[in-house]
Backbone as a ProteinNet text record, in pm:
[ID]
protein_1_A
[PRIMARY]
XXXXXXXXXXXXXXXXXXXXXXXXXXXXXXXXXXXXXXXXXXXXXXXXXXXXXXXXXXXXXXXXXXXXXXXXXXXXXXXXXXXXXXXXX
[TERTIARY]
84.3	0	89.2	48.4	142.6	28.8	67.1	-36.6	77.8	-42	54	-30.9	66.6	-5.9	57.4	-5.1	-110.7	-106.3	-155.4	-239.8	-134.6	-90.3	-25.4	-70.9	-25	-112.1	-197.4	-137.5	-230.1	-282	-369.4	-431.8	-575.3	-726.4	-845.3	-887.7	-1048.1	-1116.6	-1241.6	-1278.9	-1350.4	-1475.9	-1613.9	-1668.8	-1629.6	-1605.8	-1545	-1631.2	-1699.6	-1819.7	-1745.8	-1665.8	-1603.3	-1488.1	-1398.9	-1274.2	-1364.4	-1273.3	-1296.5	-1121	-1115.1	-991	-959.3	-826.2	-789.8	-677.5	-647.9	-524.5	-518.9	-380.7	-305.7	-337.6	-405.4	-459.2	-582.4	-630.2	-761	-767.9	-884.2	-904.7	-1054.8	-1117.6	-1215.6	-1237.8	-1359	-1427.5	-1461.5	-1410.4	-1430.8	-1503.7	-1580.6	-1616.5	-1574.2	-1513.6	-1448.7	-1483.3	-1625.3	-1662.3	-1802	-1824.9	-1935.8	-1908.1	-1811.6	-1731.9	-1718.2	-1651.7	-1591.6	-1504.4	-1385.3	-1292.9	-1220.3	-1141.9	-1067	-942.4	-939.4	-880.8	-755.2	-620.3	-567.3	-529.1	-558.7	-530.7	-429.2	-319.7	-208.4	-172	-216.6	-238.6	-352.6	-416.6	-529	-421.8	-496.3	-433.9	-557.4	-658.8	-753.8	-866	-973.4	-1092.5	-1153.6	-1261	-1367.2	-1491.4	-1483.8	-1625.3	-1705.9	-1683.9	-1788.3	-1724.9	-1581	-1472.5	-1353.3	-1302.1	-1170.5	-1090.6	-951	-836.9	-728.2	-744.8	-666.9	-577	-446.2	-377.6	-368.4	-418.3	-436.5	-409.3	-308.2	-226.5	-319.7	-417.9	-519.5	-622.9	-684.3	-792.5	-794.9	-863.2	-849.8	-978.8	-981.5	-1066.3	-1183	-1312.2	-1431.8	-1456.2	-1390.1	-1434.4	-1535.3	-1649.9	-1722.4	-1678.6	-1689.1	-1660.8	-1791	-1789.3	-1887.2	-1885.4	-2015	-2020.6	-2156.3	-2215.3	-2319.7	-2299.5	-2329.2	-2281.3	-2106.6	-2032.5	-1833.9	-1853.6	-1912.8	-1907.7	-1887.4	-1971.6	-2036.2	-1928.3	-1913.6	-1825	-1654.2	-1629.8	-1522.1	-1496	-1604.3	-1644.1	-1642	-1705.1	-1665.8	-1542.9	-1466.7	-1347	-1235.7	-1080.4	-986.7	-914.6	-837.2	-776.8	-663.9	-626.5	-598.9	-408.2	-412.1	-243.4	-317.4	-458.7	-482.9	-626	-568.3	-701.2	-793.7	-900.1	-1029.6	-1127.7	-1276.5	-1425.7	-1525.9	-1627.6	-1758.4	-1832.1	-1919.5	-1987.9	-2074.2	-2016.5	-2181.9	-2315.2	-2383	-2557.1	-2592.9
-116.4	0	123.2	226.2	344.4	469.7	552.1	677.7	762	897.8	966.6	1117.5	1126.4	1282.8	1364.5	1508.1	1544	1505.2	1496.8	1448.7	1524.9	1472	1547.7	1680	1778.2	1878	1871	1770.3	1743.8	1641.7	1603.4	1489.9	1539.2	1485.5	1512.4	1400.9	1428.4	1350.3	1339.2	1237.1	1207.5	1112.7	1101.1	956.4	834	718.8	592.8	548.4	573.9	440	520.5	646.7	685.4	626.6	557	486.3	328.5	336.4	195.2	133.5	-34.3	-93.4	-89.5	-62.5	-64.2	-170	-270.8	-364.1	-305.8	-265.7	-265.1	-126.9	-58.1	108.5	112.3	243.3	285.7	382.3	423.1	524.2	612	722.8	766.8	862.3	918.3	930.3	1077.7	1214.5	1346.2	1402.7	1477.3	1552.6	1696.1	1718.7	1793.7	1916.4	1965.1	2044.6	2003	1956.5	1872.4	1704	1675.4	1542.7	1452.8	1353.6	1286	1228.9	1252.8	1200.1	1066.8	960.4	890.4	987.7	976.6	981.7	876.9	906.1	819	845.7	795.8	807.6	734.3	815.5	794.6	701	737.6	684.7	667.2	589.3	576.6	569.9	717.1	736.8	690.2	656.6	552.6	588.4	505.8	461.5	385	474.4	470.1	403.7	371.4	351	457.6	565.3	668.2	773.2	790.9	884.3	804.7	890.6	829.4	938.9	930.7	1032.6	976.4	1053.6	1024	1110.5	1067	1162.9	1144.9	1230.8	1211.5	1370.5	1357	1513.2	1597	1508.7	1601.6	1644.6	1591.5	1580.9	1686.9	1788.5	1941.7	1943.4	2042	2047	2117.6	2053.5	2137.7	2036.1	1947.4	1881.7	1805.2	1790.8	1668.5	1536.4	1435.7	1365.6	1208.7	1111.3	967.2	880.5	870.8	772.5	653.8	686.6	579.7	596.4	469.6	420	426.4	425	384	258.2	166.1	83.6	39.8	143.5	166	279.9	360.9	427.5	422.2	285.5	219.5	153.6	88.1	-34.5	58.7	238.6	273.5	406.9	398	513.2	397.5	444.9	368.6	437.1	367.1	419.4	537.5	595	724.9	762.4	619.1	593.1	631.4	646.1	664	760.2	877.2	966	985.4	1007.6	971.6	1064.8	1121	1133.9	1134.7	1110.9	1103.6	1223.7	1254.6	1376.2	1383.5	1462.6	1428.4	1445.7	1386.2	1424.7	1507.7
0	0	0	-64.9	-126.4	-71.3	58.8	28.8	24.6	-95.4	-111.3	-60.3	69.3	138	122.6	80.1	12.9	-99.9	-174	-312.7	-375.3	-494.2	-638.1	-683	-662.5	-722.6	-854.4	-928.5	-1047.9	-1098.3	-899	-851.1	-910.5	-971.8	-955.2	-945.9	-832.9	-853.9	-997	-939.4	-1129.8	-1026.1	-1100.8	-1028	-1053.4	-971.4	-1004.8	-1130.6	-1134.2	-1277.8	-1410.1	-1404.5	-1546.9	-1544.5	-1450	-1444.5	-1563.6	-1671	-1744.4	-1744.8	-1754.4	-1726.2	-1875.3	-1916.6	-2091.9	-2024.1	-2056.9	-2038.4	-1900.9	-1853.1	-1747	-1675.7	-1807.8	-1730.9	-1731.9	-1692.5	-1719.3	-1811.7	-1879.1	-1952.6	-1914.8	-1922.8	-1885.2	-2007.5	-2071.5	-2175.6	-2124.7	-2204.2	-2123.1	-2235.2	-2258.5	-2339.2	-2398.5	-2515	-2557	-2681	-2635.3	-2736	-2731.8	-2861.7	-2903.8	-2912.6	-2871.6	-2900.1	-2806	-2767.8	-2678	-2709.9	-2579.9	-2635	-2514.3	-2560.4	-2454.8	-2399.9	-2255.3	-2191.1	-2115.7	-2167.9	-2088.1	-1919.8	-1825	-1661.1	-1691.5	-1622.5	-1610.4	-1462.4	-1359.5	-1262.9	-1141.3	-1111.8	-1004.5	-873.8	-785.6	-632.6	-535.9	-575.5	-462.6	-571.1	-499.7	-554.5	-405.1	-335.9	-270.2	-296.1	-452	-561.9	-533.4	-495.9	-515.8	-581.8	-574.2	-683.3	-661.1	-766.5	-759.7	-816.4	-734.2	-735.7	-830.3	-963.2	-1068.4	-1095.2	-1186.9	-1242.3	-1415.2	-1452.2	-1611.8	-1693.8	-1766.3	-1778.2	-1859	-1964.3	-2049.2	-1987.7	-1877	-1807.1	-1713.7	-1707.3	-1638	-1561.1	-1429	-1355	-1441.8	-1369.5	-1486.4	-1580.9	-1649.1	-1771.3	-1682.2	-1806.5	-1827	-1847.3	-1734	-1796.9	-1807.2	-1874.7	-1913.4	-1797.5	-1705	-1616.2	-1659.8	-1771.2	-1791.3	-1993.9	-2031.4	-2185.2	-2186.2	-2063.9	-2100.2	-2195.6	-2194.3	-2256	-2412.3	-2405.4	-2552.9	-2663.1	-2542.6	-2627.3	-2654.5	-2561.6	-2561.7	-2642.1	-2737.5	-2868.9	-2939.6	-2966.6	-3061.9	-3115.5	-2980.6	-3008.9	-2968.6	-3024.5	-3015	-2857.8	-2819.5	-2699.5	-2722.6	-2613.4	-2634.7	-2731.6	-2763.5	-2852	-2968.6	-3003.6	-3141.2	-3157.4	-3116.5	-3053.8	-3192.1	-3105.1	-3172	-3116.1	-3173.4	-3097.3	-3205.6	-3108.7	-3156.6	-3111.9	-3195.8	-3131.4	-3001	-2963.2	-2797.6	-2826.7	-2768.6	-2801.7	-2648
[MASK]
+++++++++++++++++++++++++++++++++++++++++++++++++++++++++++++++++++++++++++++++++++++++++

């Protein structure tokens, strides 16, 4: 077990149900305009299942980000080595 006090300054929380597993990482789905885009999380600093304290360098306080259809929009954008979006509705 690793805590790290205080938090990274360019620690945020996010809700846990937008954390999705890509192989060995996670990725989370932010919305970028009219779009969405994958997010790579660089690192998970805990997970409560009610948020979770991530570090992800594109991912800025304020964004929107996908906690219901990750699924879906995981089947149709590529992961974040081959950036991609779909438009938001």
């Amino acid at each position: 077990v690793t805590l790290l006090l205080p938090a990274p300054a360019d620690a945020l929380a996010i809700p846990a149900q937008a954390l999705l597993p890509d192989g060995e990482r996670h990725v989370a789905y932010a919305r970028d305009g009219d779009r969405f885009r994958a997010v790579r999380i660089t690192r998970v600093l805990g997970n409560d299942g009610v948020h979770a304290v991530v570090q992800a360098p594109t991912l800025r306080p304020g964004m929107d980000v996908v906690t219901r259809g990750t699924a879906a929009l995981k089947a149709l954008l590529p992961t974040p080595a081959a950036p991609a979006s779909v438009p938001a509705q």
